[in-house]
Short mmCIF file of C-alpha atoms in Angstrom, two decimals:
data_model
loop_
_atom_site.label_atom_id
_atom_site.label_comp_id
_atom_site.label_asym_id
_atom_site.label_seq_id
_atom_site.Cartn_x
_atom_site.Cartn_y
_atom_site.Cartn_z
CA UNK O 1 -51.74 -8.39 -30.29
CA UNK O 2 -50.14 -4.86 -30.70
CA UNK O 3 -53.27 -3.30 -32.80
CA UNK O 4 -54.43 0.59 -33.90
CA UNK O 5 -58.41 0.90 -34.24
CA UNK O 6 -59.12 4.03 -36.60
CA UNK O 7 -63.05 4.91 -36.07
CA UNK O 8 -64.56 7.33 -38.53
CA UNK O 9 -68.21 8.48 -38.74
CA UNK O 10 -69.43 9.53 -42.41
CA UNK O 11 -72.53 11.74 -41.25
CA UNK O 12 -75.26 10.94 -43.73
CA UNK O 13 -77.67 13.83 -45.53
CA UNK O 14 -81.19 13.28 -43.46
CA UNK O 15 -83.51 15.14 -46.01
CA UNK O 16 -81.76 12.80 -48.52
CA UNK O 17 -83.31 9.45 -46.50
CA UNK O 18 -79.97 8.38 -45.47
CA UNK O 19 -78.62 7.17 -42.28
CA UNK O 20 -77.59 9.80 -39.82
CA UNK O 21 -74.24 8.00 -40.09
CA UNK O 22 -72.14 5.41 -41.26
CA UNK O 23 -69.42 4.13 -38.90
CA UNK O 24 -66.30 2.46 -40.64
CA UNK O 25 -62.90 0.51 -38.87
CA UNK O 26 -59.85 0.13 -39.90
CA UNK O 27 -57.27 -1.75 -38.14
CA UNK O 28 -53.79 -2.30 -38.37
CA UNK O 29 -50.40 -2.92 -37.03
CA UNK O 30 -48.94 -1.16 -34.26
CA UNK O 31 -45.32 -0.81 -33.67
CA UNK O 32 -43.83 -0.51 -30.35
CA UNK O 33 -41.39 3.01 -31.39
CA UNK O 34 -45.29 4.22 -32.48
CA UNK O 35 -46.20 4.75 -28.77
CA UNK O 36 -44.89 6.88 -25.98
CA UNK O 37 -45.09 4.67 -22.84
CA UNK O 38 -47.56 6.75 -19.93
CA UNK O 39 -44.91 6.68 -17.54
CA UNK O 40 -43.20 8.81 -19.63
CA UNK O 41 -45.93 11.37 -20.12
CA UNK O 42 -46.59 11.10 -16.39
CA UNK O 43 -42.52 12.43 -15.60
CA UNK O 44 -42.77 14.81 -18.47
CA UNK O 45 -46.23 16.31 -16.84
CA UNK O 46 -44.42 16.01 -13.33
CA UNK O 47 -41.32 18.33 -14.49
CA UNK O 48 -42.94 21.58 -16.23
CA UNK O 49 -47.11 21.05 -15.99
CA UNK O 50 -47.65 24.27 -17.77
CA UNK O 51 -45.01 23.36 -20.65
CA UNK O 52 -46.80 22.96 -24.40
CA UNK O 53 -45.11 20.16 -26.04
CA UNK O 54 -44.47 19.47 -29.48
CA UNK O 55 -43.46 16.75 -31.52
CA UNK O 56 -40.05 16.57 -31.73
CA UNK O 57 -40.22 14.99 -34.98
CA UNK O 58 -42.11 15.50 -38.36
CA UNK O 59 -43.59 12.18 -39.95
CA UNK O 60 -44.79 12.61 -43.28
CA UNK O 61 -48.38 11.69 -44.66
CA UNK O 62 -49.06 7.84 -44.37
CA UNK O 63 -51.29 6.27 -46.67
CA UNK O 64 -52.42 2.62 -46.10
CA UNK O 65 -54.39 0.38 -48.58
CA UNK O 66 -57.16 -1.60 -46.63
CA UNK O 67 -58.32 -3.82 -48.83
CA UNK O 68 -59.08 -6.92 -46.72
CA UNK O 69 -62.52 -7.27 -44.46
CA UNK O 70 -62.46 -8.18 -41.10
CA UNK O 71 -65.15 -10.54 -39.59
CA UNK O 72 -66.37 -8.88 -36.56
CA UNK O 73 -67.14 -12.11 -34.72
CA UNK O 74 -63.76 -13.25 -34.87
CA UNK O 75 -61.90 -9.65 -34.41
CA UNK O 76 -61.76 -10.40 -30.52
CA UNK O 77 -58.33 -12.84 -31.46
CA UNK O 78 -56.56 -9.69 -32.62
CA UNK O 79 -57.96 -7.42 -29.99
CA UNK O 80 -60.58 -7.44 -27.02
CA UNK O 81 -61.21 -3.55 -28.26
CA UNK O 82 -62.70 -4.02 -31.76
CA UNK O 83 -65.74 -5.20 -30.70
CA UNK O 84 -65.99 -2.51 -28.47
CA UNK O 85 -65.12 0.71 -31.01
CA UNK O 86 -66.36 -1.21 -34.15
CA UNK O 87 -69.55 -2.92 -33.17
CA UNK O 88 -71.49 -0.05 -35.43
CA UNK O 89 -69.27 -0.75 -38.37
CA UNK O 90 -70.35 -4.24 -38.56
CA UNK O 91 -69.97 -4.94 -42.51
CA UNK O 92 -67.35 -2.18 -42.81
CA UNK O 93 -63.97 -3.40 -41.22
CA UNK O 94 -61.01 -3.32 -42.90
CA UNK O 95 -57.29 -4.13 -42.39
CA UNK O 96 -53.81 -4.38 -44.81
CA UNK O 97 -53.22 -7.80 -46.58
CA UNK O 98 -49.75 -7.56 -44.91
CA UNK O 99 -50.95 -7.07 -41.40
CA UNK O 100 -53.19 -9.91 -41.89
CA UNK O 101 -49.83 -11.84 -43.08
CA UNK O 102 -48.21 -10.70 -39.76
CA UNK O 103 -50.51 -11.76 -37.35
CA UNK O 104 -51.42 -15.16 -39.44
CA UNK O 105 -47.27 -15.60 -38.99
CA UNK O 106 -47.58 -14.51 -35.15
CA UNK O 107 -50.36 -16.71 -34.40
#
C-alpha cells in the first residue's frame, strides 16, 4: 500500500511529572503525483550539484481530520513501516475514515 507516516513528538513538562514525551502517528493516503521519483532527483543533482531548488509550485495549507484509530498489531497490512516509526505511539494512531474506505475497497 501507497502510505504517508506523520511522526510528531509532544515534549512533556518534567517538573510537572509528565512524560518526557508523547509520540503520536498519523497515517494516510499517498498519491503517486505526491512523490518525486529518486531517479529524478539523482539527474537533477547530476546536472547543476550546486543549484538550490525550489518548488516549482505553491500548495496551499492541508488540513486532514483523523478521527479513526489504528490497531498497531494489525498496521503491518497497510505498511511494513508503521511498526517501525509508530511503535512509541502505541494507543495514539490515527488515520481518515476515507482512507480507511480506500484501502478496505483495495484490499
Amino acid at each position: 500500500q501507497d502510505v504517508k507516516i506523520f511522526r510528531a513528538l509532544i515534549l512533556g513538562e518534567l517538573e510537572r511529572g509528565q512524560n518526557q514525551y508523547q509520540a503520536l502517528c498519523f497515517v494516510s493516503r499517498l498519491n503517486r503525483n505526491e512523490i518525486i521519483p529518486s531517479e529524478s532527483m539523482a539527474r537533477l543533482r547530476q546536472k547543476n550539484p550546486q543549484a538550490i531548488r525550489l518548488a516549482e509550485e505553491r500548495k496551499g495549507l492541508e488540513q486532514l481530520t483523523m478521527s479513526v484509530a489504528v490497531n498497531l498489531s494489525r498496521a503491518w497490512q497497510l505498511s511494513s513501516h508503521i511498526h517501525n516509526m509508530c511503535s512509541e505511539a502505541r494507543e495514539a494512531i490515527y488515520t481518515r475514515e476515507a482512507d480507511v474506505k480506500h484501502w478496505l475497497d483495495k484490499g
